[in-house]
Short mmCIF file of C-alpha atoms and ligand atoms in Angstrom, two decimals:
data_model
loop_
_atom_site.label_atom_id
_atom_site.label_comp_id
_atom_site.label_asym_id
_atom_site.label_seq_id
_atom_site.Cartn_x
_atom_site.Cartn_y
_atom_site.Cartn_z
CA MET A 371 5.00 44.43 45.85
CA GLU A 372 8.02 45.58 47.16
CA LYS A 373 8.81 47.01 50.59
CA SER A 374 9.94 50.02 49.30
CA ILE A 375 6.62 50.56 47.80
CA ILE A 376 3.93 49.62 50.25
CA ALA A 377 6.22 52.10 52.67
CA GLU A 378 5.98 54.64 50.50
CA ILE A 379 1.55 54.16 50.15
CA TYR A 380 1.94 54.37 54.00
CA HIS A 381 3.77 57.67 54.40
CA ARG A 382 1.21 59.21 51.63
CA PRO A 383 -0.19 62.81 53.64
CA LEU A 384 -3.79 61.20 55.37
CA LEU A 385 -6.39 62.77 53.31
CA GLN A 386 -4.30 61.84 49.87
CA LEU A 387 -3.69 57.79 51.38
CA VAL A 388 -7.57 57.66 51.97
CA LEU A 389 -8.82 59.17 48.63
CA ASP A 390 -6.10 56.69 46.84
CA ALA A 391 -7.46 54.28 48.95
CA ALA A 392 -11.46 55.32 48.69
CA ARG A 393 -10.73 54.81 44.95
CA VAL A 394 -9.07 51.33 45.33
CA HIS A 395 -11.97 50.42 47.31
CA SER A 396 -14.90 51.21 44.67
CA GLN A 397 -12.71 49.59 41.55
CA HIS A 398 -12.91 45.72 44.15
CA HIS A 399 -15.81 46.12 45.87
CA THR A 400 -19.92 46.95 45.96
CA THR A 401 -18.92 50.51 47.80
CA GLY A 402 -21.27 50.82 51.10
CA GLU A 403 -21.70 47.07 51.59
CA VAL A 404 -19.94 45.99 54.73
CA GLN A 405 -19.33 42.12 55.68
CA ILE A 406 -21.28 41.45 59.44
CA SER A 407 -19.29 39.26 61.21
CA SER A 408 -20.00 38.13 65.32
CA LEU A 409 -17.83 36.97 67.29
CA LEU A 410 -18.14 34.04 69.74
CA SER A 411 -15.50 32.33 73.12
CA ILE A 412 -16.45 29.04 72.59
CA LYS A 413 -13.89 28.17 75.01
CA THR A 414 -12.65 31.00 76.94
CA GLY A 415 -8.32 31.20 79.15
CA GLY A 416 -6.86 28.99 80.31
CA CYS A 417 -3.87 29.43 77.05
CA PRO A 418 -0.53 28.25 77.59
CA GLU A 419 0.68 30.81 75.07
CA ASP A 420 2.69 33.87 75.87
CA CYS A 421 1.09 36.65 74.12
CA ALA A 422 1.82 39.55 75.66
CA TYR A 423 -1.37 40.96 74.69
CA CYS A 424 -4.26 38.53 75.42
CA PRO A 425 -6.21 38.51 78.42
CA GLN A 426 -7.32 34.76 77.97
CA ALA A 427 -3.19 33.73 78.40
CA ALA A 428 -3.18 31.79 81.68
CA ARG A 429 -0.32 33.10 83.45
CA TYR A 430 -1.50 36.65 83.65
CA GLN A 431 -3.83 37.62 86.01
CA THR A 432 -6.59 38.93 84.54
CA ASP A 433 -10.52 38.96 84.91
CA VAL A 434 -10.71 36.70 82.54
CA LYS A 435 -12.92 33.76 83.83
CA VAL A 436 -11.64 29.82 82.57
CA GLN A 437 -14.52 27.84 80.24
CA LYS A 438 -14.27 24.92 79.07
CA LEU A 439 -15.56 24.24 75.28
CA MET A 440 -19.24 25.07 75.23
CA GLN A 441 -21.78 22.79 73.86
CA VAL A 442 -22.98 22.26 69.93
CA ASP A 443 -26.79 23.44 70.33
CA ASP A 444 -25.71 26.65 72.86
CA VAL A 445 -23.43 28.04 69.84
CA LEU A 446 -25.57 27.15 67.18
CA GLU A 447 -28.15 29.47 68.89
CA ALA A 448 -26.21 32.37 69.36
CA ALA A 449 -25.17 31.90 66.18
CA LYS A 450 -28.62 31.98 65.21
CA ASN A 451 -29.31 35.56 66.75
CA ALA A 452 -25.66 36.62 65.24
CA GLN A 453 -27.61 35.79 62.23
CA SER A 454 -31.23 37.71 62.77
CA ASN A 455 -28.95 41.00 63.76
CA GLY A 456 -27.30 41.05 59.88
CA ALA A 457 -24.54 39.13 60.19
CA SER A 458 -23.40 36.85 57.87
CA ARG A 459 -20.47 35.17 58.97
CA PHE A 460 -19.66 33.56 62.20
CA CYS A 461 -16.50 33.16 63.42
CA MET A 462 -15.48 30.44 66.74
CA GLY A 463 -12.50 31.14 69.10
CA ALA A 464 -10.91 28.60 70.96
CA ALA A 465 -8.08 29.76 74.04
CA TRP A 466 -6.26 27.08 72.34
CA ARG A 467 -1.95 26.67 71.50
CA GLU A 468 -3.16 24.26 69.03
CA VAL A 469 -5.98 21.95 67.76
CA ARG A 470 -5.90 18.48 69.41
CA SER A 471 -7.50 15.78 67.53
CA ASN A 472 -9.30 14.74 70.52
CA SER A 473 -13.41 14.65 71.61
CA ASP A 474 -13.41 18.41 71.91
CA PHE A 475 -12.14 19.03 68.12
CA ASP A 476 -14.78 16.47 66.96
CA ARG A 477 -17.05 18.81 68.68
CA VAL A 478 -16.51 21.34 66.82
CA LEU A 479 -16.57 20.06 63.22
CA ASN A 480 -20.00 19.58 64.99
CA MET A 481 -20.33 23.24 65.13
CA VAL A 482 -18.79 24.48 61.75
CA LYS A 483 -21.40 21.84 60.13
CA GLY A 484 -23.94 23.28 62.13
CA VAL A 485 -23.20 26.83 61.68
CA ASN A 486 -22.52 26.19 57.92
CA SER A 487 -26.21 24.47 57.34
CA MET A 488 -27.70 27.61 58.74
CA GLY A 489 -26.15 29.43 55.46
CA MET A 490 -23.93 31.54 57.07
CA GLU A 491 -19.86 31.77 56.74
CA VAL A 492 -18.44 29.84 59.10
CA CYS A 493 -15.18 30.43 60.34
CA CYS A 494 -12.70 29.21 63.33
CA THR A 495 -9.79 30.81 64.95
CA LEU A 496 -8.54 27.65 67.60
CA GLY A 497 -4.34 27.95 66.89
CA MET A 498 -2.07 25.57 64.78
CA LEU A 499 -3.91 23.14 62.68
CA ASN A 500 -1.72 20.83 60.80
CA SER A 501 -2.46 19.47 57.79
CA GLU A 502 -5.33 16.77 58.21
CA GLN A 503 -7.21 18.71 60.98
CA ALA A 504 -7.81 21.50 58.32
CA GLN A 505 -8.96 19.16 55.80
CA LYS A 506 -11.20 17.53 58.65
CA LEU A 507 -12.21 21.30 59.23
CA ALA A 508 -12.64 22.06 55.15
CA ASP A 509 -14.50 18.56 54.58
CA ALA A 510 -16.82 19.91 58.04
CA GLY A 511 -17.74 23.20 55.61
CA LEU A 512 -15.45 25.46 57.34
CA TYR A 513 -15.22 28.76 55.28
CA ALA A 514 -12.97 30.41 56.34
CA TYR A 515 -10.04 29.99 58.89
CA ASN A 516 -8.45 33.52 60.83
CA HIS A 517 -4.68 32.67 62.35
CA ASN A 518 -3.03 36.05 62.67
CA ILE A 519 0.52 36.67 62.26
CA ASP A 520 0.14 39.76 64.51
CA THR A 521 2.88 41.82 63.74
CA SER A 522 6.32 41.82 61.73
CA GLU A 523 8.25 39.11 61.21
CA GLU A 524 10.93 40.80 63.29
CA ASN A 525 8.72 41.98 66.43
CA TYR A 526 7.19 38.83 66.82
CA LYS A 527 9.67 37.36 69.06
CA GLU A 528 8.99 40.80 71.10
CA ILE A 529 5.27 39.62 71.45
CA ILE A 530 5.32 35.58 71.82
CA SER A 531 7.93 33.42 72.50
CA THR A 532 6.06 30.83 73.01
CA ARG A 533 5.26 29.60 69.19
CA SER A 534 7.47 31.27 66.18
CA PHE A 535 6.11 33.24 63.08
CA ASP A 536 7.22 30.42 61.13
CA ASP A 537 4.54 28.60 62.89
CA ARG A 538 2.44 30.76 62.23
CA LEU A 539 2.97 30.45 58.45
CA THR A 540 2.59 27.08 58.73
CA THR A 541 -0.63 26.90 59.86
CA LEU A 542 -1.86 29.29 57.28
CA GLU A 543 -0.23 26.75 54.68
CA HIS A 544 -2.14 23.97 55.93
CA VAL A 545 -5.26 26.83 55.80
CA ARG A 546 -5.08 27.72 51.99
CA LYS A 547 -4.41 24.21 50.99
CA ALA A 548 -7.52 22.67 52.67
CA GLY A 549 -9.32 25.12 50.36
CA ILE A 550 -10.24 26.42 53.33
CA THR A 551 -10.38 30.69 52.50
CA MET A 552 -7.71 32.60 55.05
CA CYS A 553 -8.20 35.24 57.04
CA SER A 554 -5.15 36.92 58.68
CA GLY A 555 -3.92 40.07 59.95
CA GLY A 556 -2.55 42.12 62.96
CA ILE A 557 -3.17 44.08 65.94
CA ILE A 558 -1.30 48.18 65.85
CA GLY A 559 -0.97 49.31 69.28
CA LEU A 560 1.71 46.74 69.95
CA GLY A 561 4.51 49.29 69.94
CA GLU A 562 5.07 48.53 67.07
CA THR A 563 7.31 50.44 64.72
CA PRO A 564 5.93 52.55 60.95
CA GLU A 565 8.17 49.77 59.66
CA ASP A 566 6.64 47.31 61.17
CA ARG A 567 3.09 47.09 59.95
CA ILE A 568 5.18 47.86 56.72
CA ALA A 569 6.54 44.18 57.35
CA MET A 570 3.37 43.24 58.09
CA LEU A 571 1.78 44.33 55.21
CA HIS A 572 4.22 42.55 53.73
CA THR A 573 4.59 39.57 54.35
CA LEU A 574 0.71 39.65 54.14
CA ALA A 575 0.46 40.83 50.42
CA SER A 576 3.42 37.78 48.83
CA MET A 577 2.03 34.43 50.26
CA PRO A 578 0.98 32.32 47.05
CA VAL A 579 -2.52 33.59 47.39
CA PRO A 580 -3.15 36.56 49.78
CA PRO A 581 -5.52 36.80 52.19
CA HIS A 582 -9.11 36.62 51.71
CA SER A 583 -9.49 38.66 54.86
CA VAL A 584 -7.00 41.03 56.88
CA PRO A 585 -8.77 41.79 60.12
CA ILE A 586 -6.84 45.18 61.56
CA ASN A 587 -7.32 44.84 65.31
CA THR A 588 -6.12 47.79 67.74
CA LEU A 589 -5.09 46.78 71.40
CA VAL A 590 -7.27 46.45 73.28
CA ALA A 591 -5.08 47.29 76.56
CA VAL A 592 -5.94 44.85 79.48
CA GLU A 593 -5.51 44.95 83.19
CA GLY A 594 -3.26 42.04 84.25
CA THR A 595 -1.53 41.69 80.66
CA PRO A 596 2.14 42.91 79.68
CA MET A 597 0.86 45.51 77.40
CA GLU A 598 -2.06 47.16 80.00
CA HIS A 599 -0.14 50.46 80.58
CA MET A 600 0.37 50.82 76.59
CA GLN A 601 -0.92 54.02 75.08
CA LYS A 602 -3.30 54.76 73.32
CA LEU A 603 -2.87 54.87 69.12
CA PRO A 604 -3.82 58.38 67.78
CA PHE A 605 -6.63 57.55 65.02
CA ASP A 606 -4.58 59.11 62.37
CA GLU A 607 -2.38 56.04 62.60
CA LEU A 608 -5.36 53.33 62.49
CA VAL A 609 -6.36 54.97 59.09
CA ARG A 610 -3.15 55.02 57.61
CA MET A 611 -3.01 51.81 58.42
CA ILE A 612 -6.48 50.79 57.26
CA ALA A 613 -5.92 52.15 53.66
CA THR A 614 -2.78 51.46 53.19
CA THR A 615 -3.86 46.92 53.75
CA ARG A 616 -6.96 48.51 51.59
CA ILE A 617 -4.27 49.93 48.54
CA VAL A 618 -1.31 46.46 48.86
CA LEU A 619 -4.30 44.20 49.44
CA PRO A 620 -6.83 45.01 46.81
CA THR A 621 -9.06 42.72 46.65
CA SER A 622 -9.37 41.21 49.86
CA ASP A 623 -11.37 42.31 53.07
CA VAL A 624 -10.69 44.65 55.90
CA ARG A 625 -12.48 44.18 58.89
CA LEU A 626 -12.26 47.10 60.80
CA SER A 627 -11.93 45.27 64.15
CA ALA A 628 -10.65 44.62 68.00
CA GLY A 629 -10.85 48.85 69.58
CA ARG A 630 -13.97 50.01 68.06
CA MET A 631 -15.12 50.53 71.62
CA ASP A 632 -12.73 53.56 71.51
CA LEU A 633 -14.10 54.66 68.22
CA SER A 634 -16.71 57.10 67.36
CA VAL A 635 -19.42 57.29 64.20
CA ALA A 636 -17.23 59.75 62.82
CA GLU A 637 -13.94 57.60 63.25
CA GLN A 638 -15.12 54.70 61.54
CA ALA A 639 -17.14 56.55 58.71
CA LEU A 640 -13.23 57.63 57.50
CA CYS A 641 -11.97 53.91 58.41
CA PHE A 642 -15.34 52.80 55.88
CA LEU A 643 -13.94 55.32 53.41
CA ALA A 644 -10.67 54.13 53.44
CA GLY A 645 -11.38 50.90 52.71
CA ALA A 646 -12.48 49.07 55.59
CA ASN A 647 -15.86 46.91 54.35
CA SER A 648 -16.18 44.29 57.24
CA ILE A 649 -16.68 44.39 60.93
CA PHE A 650 -16.87 42.26 64.01
CA ALA A 651 -20.42 43.11 65.24
CA GLY A 652 -22.31 42.35 69.11
CA ASP A 653 -21.81 43.29 72.32
CA GLN A 654 -18.27 41.18 73.10
CA LEU A 655 -15.24 40.33 70.64
CA LEU A 656 -13.68 37.33 72.61
CA THR A 657 -13.30 38.47 76.43
CA THR A 658 -13.66 42.32 75.90
CA PRO A 659 -16.68 43.99 74.76
CA ASN A 660 -17.62 45.69 71.25
CA PRO A 661 -20.44 48.06 70.21
CA GLU A 662 -24.19 47.05 70.88
CA PHE A 663 -25.94 45.36 67.48
CA ASP A 664 -28.40 48.33 67.59
CA ALA A 665 -25.22 50.83 67.70
CA ASP A 666 -23.86 49.65 64.52
CA LYS A 667 -27.44 49.28 63.08
CA ALA A 668 -27.82 53.03 63.58
CA MET A 669 -24.05 53.57 62.57
CA PHE A 670 -25.32 51.94 59.35
CA ALA A 671 -28.50 53.72 58.88
CA THR A 672 -26.92 56.89 59.23
CA LEU A 673 -23.15 56.59 57.05
CA GLY A 674 -25.48 54.90 54.41
CA LEU A 675 -24.42 51.13 54.53
CA SER A 676 -25.87 48.39 54.15
CA PRO A 677 -24.93 44.23 55.67
CA ARG A 678 -23.16 41.84 52.49
CA ALA A 679 -25.24 38.32 51.91
CA ALA A 680 -23.85 35.58 52.85
CA PHE A 681 -21.05 34.19 50.57
CA ALA A 682 -21.20 37.83 48.17
CA ASN A 683 -17.57 37.14 47.45
CA ASP A 684 -16.78 34.07 47.77
CA PRO A 685 -13.99 33.15 45.54
CA ARG A 686 -14.53 29.69 44.98
CA VAL A 687 -17.65 30.87 42.99
CA PRO A 688 -15.84 32.24 39.10
CA SER A 689 -18.72 34.67 38.86
CA ALA A 690 -17.54 36.66 42.59
CA ALA A 691 -14.16 36.37 41.44
CA GLN A 692 -12.64 39.65 42.09
CA VAL A 693 -10.19 40.67 39.17
N1 LIG B 906 -5.79 31.33 70.15
C1 LIG B 906 -6.29 31.02 68.78
C2 LIG B 906 -4.38 32.84 68.66
O1 LIG B 906 -4.25 33.11 68.97
O2 LIG B 906 -4.63 32.41 67.04
C3 LIG B 906 -7.34 31.80 68.47
C4 LIG B 906 -7.75 33.23 69.91
S1 LIG B 906 -6.46 34.86 69.59
C5 LIG B 906 -7.48 35.52 70.51
C6 LIG B 906 -7.19 35.47 68.02
C7 LIG B 906 -6.19 36.96 67.90
O3 LIG B 906 -7.27 37.46 68.95
C8 LIG B 906 -5.16 37.42 68.26
O4 LIG B 906 -4.46 36.61 67.29
C9 LIG B 906 -5.07 38.68 67.85
O5 LIG B 906 -5.07 38.98 67.14
C10 LIG B 906 -5.77 38.87 68.83
N2 LIG B 906 -6.52 39.76 69.87
C11 LIG B 906 -6.15 38.44 71.23
N3 LIG B 906 -6.23 39.53 72.12
C12 LIG B 906 -6.45 40.87 71.83
C13 LIG B 906 -6.59 42.13 71.88
N4 LIG B 906 -6.11 42.06 73.79
N5 LIG B 906 -6.35 43.44 71.59
C14 LIG B 906 -6.60 42.93 70.14
N6 LIG B 906 -6.30 42.34 69.76
C15 LIG B 906 -6.27 41.26 70.20
C1 LIG B 907 -9.55 39.09 65.06
O1 LIG B 907 -8.52 39.76 64.43
N1 LIG B 907 -10.03 39.40 65.93
C2 LIG B 907 -10.75 38.21 66.90
C3 LIG B 907 -10.71 37.65 65.82
N2 LIG B 907 -9.98 37.49 65.02
C4 LIG B 907 -10.59 36.85 66.71
C5 LIG B 907 -10.64 38.76 68.60
C6 LIG B 907 -10.28 40.31 69.01
C7 LIG B 907 -9.97 39.59 70.49
C8 LIG B 907 -9.76 41.38 71.14
C9 LIG B 907 -10.26 40.68 72.42
C10 LIG B 907 -10.72 39.82 73.35
O2 LIG B 907 -11.98 40.67 73.06
O3 LIG B 907 -10.42 39.40 73.96
FE1 LIG B 908 -3.88 32.00 73.48
FE2 LIG B 908 -4.64 32.78 71.20
FE3 LIG B 908 -4.72 34.04 73.33
FE4 LIG B 908 -2.10 33.66 72.66
S1 LIG B 908 -3.25 35.35 71.47
S2 LIG B 908 -3.19 33.45 74.56
S3 LIG B 908 -3.23 32.22 71.77
S4 LIG B 908 -5.65 32.35 73.13
#
């Protein structure tokens, strides 16, 4: 899809855009079903990268306490708790620049095997990967790999200097070639322009296979990071971004990701209407707060939403493939 078409969609009158997105959503997905994904930071803080939004970068003075890689049993217990609260996907995040092929990686492979054997969709976000590491993760049963492009190629260097936009695309290519589903999206509220958001969606939609899931994060401005004083985004910009993502990537799951602490149930309802069909649930994202499971259960009851079963949108199973 050409960038000018994405721009035309993005700038439609808001409620028209939401209606259009809702129509696309109902054509490709079971309306009312929302994927519940739960996050766990398996290795926290001390990251050598300089991502301006991130509280885990070692170079910024934040409240995040550095923690080395968790033990497999503790991770599996957290996954069980998430599953018993309705989560069908479990995502493990590590504050690494890249994966190193050492005993820590072997331990992550064991975590992947364990979560996979519980019947959950298992996801990791560990930084850059080479093709061998991607293959090892696939062999261990990894279902999805999260690696966000975050913003437009042009804006990327304003946010991160320690790696390039192309580095991100290369890792995503390794993930795709290993047969792992790709989870890739970005953050709004970093000071980017609407054109940056449109360009980011254009990059995602132009991939040989578009990402299977697309997290749309709103910046969580954390004290001590260069972004701590960023102004909060007006809520309509989030709705606009979700709706445009839904139309441009019709078969992908669109995840209403970081930033839900600042949203009312009514605001989230508009995001679901605009095509969001996935959330991160559980009282913690990686290092910042998120609504409690119980609050989300109440929201689901109010809005008539139900949690989606694991593997219900598996592109590897022909009968589940979206057309
Ligand atoms: N280190 C790995 C990497 O960067 O790919 C994995 C973990 S990293 C924390 C995963 C993603 O979290 C980032 O790509 C970014 O999109 C998101 N993120 C980090 N800090 C955030 C913040 N303060 N607000 C919103 N999203 C954030
Ligand atoms: C994604 O797109 N958002 C999640 C997950 N993928 C790894 C991370 C959000 C992190 C928000 C800041 C924090 O809690 O540290
Ligand atoms: Fe490190 Fe990932 Fe945070 Fe960047 S986003 S500083 S790579 S943990």
